[in-house]
PDB file of C-alpha atoms in Angstrom:
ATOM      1  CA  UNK A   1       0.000   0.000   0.000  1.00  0.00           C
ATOM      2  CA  UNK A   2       2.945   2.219   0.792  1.00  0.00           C
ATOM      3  CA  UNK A   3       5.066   1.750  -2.151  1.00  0.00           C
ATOM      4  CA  UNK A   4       1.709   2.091  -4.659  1.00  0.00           C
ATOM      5  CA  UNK A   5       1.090   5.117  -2.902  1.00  0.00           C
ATOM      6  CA  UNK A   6       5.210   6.730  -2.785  1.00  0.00           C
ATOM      7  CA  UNK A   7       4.390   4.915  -6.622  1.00  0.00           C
ATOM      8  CA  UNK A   8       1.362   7.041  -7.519  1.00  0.00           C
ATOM      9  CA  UNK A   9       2.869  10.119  -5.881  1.00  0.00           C
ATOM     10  CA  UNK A  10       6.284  10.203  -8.118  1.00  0.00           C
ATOM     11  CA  UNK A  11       4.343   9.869 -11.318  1.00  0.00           C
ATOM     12  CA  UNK A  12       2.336  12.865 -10.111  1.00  0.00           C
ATOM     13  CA  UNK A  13       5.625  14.575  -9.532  1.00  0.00           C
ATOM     14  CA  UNK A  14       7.096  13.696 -12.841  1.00  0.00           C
ATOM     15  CA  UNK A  15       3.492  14.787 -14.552  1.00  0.00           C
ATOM     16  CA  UNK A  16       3.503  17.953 -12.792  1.00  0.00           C
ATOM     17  CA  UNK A  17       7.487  18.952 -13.899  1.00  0.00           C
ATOM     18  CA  UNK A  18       6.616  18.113 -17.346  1.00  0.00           C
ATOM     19  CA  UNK A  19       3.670  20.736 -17.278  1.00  0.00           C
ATOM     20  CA  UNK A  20       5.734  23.019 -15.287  1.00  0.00           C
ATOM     21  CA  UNK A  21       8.232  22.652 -18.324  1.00  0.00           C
ATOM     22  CA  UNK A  22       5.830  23.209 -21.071  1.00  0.00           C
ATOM     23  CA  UNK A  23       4.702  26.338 -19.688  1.00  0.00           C
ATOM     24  CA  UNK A  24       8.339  27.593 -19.502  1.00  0.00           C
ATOM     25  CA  UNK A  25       8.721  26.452 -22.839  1.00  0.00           C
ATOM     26  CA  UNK A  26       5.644  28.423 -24.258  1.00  0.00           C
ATOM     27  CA  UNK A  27       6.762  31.901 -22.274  1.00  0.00           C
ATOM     28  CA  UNK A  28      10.766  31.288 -23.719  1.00  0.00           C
ATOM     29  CA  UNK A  29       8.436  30.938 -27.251  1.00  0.00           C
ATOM     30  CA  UNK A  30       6.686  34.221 -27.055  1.00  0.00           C
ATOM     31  CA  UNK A  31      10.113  36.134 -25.498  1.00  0.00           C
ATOM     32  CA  UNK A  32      11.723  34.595 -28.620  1.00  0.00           C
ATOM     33  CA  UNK A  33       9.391  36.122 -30.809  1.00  0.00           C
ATOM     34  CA  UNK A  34       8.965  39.138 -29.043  1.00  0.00           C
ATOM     35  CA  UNK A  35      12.755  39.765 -29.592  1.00  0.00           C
ATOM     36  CA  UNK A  36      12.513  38.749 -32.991  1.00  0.00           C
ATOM     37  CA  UNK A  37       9.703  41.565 -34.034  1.00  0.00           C
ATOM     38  CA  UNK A  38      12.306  44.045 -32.670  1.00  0.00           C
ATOM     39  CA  UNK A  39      14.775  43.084 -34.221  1.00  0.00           C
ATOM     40  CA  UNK A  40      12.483  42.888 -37.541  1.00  0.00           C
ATOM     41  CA  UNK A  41      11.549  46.478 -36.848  1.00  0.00           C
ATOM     42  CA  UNK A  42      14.851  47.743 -35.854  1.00  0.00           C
ATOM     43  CA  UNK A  43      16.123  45.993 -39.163  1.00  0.00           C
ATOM     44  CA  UNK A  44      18.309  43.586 -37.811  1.00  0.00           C
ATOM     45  CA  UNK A  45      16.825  41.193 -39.229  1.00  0.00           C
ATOM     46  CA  UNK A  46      14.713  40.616 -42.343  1.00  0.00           C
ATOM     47  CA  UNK A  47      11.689  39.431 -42.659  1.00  0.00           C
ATOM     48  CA  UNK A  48      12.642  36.436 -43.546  1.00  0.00           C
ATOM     49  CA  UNK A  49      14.458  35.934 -40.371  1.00  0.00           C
ATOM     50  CA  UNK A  50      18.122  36.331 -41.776  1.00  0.00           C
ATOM     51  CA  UNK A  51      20.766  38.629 -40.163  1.00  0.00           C
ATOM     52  CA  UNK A  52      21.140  42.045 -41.970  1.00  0.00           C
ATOM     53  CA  UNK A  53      24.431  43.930 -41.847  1.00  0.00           C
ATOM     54  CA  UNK A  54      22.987  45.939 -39.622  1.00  0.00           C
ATOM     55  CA  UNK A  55      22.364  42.892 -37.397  1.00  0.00           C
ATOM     56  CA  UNK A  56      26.115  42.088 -38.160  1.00  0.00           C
ATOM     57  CA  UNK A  57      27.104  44.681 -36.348  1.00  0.00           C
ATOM     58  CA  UNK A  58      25.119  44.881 -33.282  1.00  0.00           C
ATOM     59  CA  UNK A  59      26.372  40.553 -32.882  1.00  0.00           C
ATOM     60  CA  UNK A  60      30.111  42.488 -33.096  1.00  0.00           C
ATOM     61  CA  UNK A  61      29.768  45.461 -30.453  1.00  0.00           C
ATOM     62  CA  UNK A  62      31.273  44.371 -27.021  1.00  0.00           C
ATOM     63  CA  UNK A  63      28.842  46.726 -24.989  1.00  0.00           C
ATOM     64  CA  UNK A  64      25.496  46.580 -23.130  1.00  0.00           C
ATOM     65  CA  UNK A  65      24.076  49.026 -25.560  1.00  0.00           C
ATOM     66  CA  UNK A  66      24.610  47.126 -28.731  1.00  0.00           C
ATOM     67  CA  UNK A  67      20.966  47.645 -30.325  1.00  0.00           C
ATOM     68  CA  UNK A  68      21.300  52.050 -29.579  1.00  0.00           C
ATOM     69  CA  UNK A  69      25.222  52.072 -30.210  1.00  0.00           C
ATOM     70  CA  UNK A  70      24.268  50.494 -33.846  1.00  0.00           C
ATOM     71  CA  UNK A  71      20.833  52.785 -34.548  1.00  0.00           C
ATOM     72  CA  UNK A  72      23.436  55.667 -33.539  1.00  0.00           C
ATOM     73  CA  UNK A  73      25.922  54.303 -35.938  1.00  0.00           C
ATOM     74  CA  UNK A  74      23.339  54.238 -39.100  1.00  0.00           C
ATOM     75  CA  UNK A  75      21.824  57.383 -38.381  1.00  0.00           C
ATOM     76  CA  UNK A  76      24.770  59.492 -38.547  1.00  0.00           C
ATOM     77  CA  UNK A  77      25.067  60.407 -35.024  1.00  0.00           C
ATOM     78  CA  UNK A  78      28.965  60.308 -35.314  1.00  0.00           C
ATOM     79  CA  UNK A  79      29.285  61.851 -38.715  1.00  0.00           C
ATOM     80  CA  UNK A  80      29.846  65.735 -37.542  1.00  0.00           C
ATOM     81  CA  UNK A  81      31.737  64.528 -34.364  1.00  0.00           C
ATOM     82  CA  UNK A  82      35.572  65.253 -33.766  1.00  0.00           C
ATOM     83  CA  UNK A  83      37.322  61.946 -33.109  1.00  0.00           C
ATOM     84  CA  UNK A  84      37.779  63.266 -29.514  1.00  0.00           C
ATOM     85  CA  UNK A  85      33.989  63.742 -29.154  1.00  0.00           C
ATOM     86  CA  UNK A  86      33.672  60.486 -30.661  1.00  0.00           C
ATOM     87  CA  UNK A  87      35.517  58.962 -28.207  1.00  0.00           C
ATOM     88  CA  UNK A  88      33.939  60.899 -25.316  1.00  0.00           C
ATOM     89  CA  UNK A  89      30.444  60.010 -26.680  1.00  0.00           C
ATOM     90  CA  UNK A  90      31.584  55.924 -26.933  1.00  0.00           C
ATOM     91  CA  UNK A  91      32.779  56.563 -23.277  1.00  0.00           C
ATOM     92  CA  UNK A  92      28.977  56.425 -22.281  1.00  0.00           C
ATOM     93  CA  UNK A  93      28.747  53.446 -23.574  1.00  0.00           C
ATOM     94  CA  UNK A  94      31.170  51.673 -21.341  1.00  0.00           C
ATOM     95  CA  UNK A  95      30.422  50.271 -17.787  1.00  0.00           C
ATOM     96  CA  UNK A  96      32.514  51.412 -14.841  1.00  0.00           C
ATOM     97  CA  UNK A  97      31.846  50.742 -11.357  1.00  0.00           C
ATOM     98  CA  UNK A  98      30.240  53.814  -9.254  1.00  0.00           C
ATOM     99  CA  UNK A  99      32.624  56.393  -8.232  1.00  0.00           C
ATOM    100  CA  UNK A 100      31.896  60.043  -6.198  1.00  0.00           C
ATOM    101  CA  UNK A 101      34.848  61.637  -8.037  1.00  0.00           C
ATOM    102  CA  UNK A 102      33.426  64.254  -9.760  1.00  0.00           C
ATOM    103  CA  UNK A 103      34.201  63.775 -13.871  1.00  0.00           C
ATOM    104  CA  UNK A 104      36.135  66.840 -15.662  1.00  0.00           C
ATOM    105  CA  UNK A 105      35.064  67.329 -19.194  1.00  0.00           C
ATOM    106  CA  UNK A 106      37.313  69.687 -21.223  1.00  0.00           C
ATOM    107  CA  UNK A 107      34.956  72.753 -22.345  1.00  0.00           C
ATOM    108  CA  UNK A 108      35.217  71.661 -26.360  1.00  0.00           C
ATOM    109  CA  UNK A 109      33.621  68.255 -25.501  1.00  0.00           C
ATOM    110  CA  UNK A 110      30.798  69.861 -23.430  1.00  0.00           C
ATOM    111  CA  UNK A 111      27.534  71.132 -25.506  1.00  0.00           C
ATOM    112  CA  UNK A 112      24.263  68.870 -26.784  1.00  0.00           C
ATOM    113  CA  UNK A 113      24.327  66.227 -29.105  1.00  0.00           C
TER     114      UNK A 113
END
């Protein structure tokens, strides 16, 4: 009586992980193709599903940003920049741990973008 019952309860178990499973199956499914439309609509992809160049590039950035470092790229964000400001606008872009020192900016890299 035991052993049906320890018996009855694993299969349960086993039922039960399986369905827990599915469910994180279907919600990985719809992130999937929530990412994809983005990337569809961002042009990253085509609508066929195949990496564009623009795509390309955001798989090669090394950054947390690659999706707005490569819409900045294509829309000419950089094209009137200095190389300095170029570099002080890519600084942005890369993580540093929190500091309270306060940051000096030379006065020709100041101004709006």
């Amino acid at each position: 009586l035991l052993l049906a019952r320890k018996q009855a309860v694993e299969a349960e178990a086993a039922a039960l992980r399986g369905e827990v499973r599915a469910a994180q199956t279907l919600v990985l499914r719809e992130e999937l193709r929530s990412r994809r439309r983005v990337l569809r609509r961002l042009g990253h992809l085509s609508p066929e599903g195949l990496v564009t160049a623009k795509g390309t590039m955001a798989a090669g950035i090394q950054s947390a940003d690659e999706l707005v470092l490569t819409e900045m790229i294509f829309n000419g964000a950089f094209n009137s920049l200095s190389p300095e400001q170029c570099v002080a606008l890519l600084s942005a872009f890369i993580w540093t741990e929190k500091s309270d020192a306060p940051i000096k900016v030379r006065e020709d890299l100041e101004g709006g973008w």
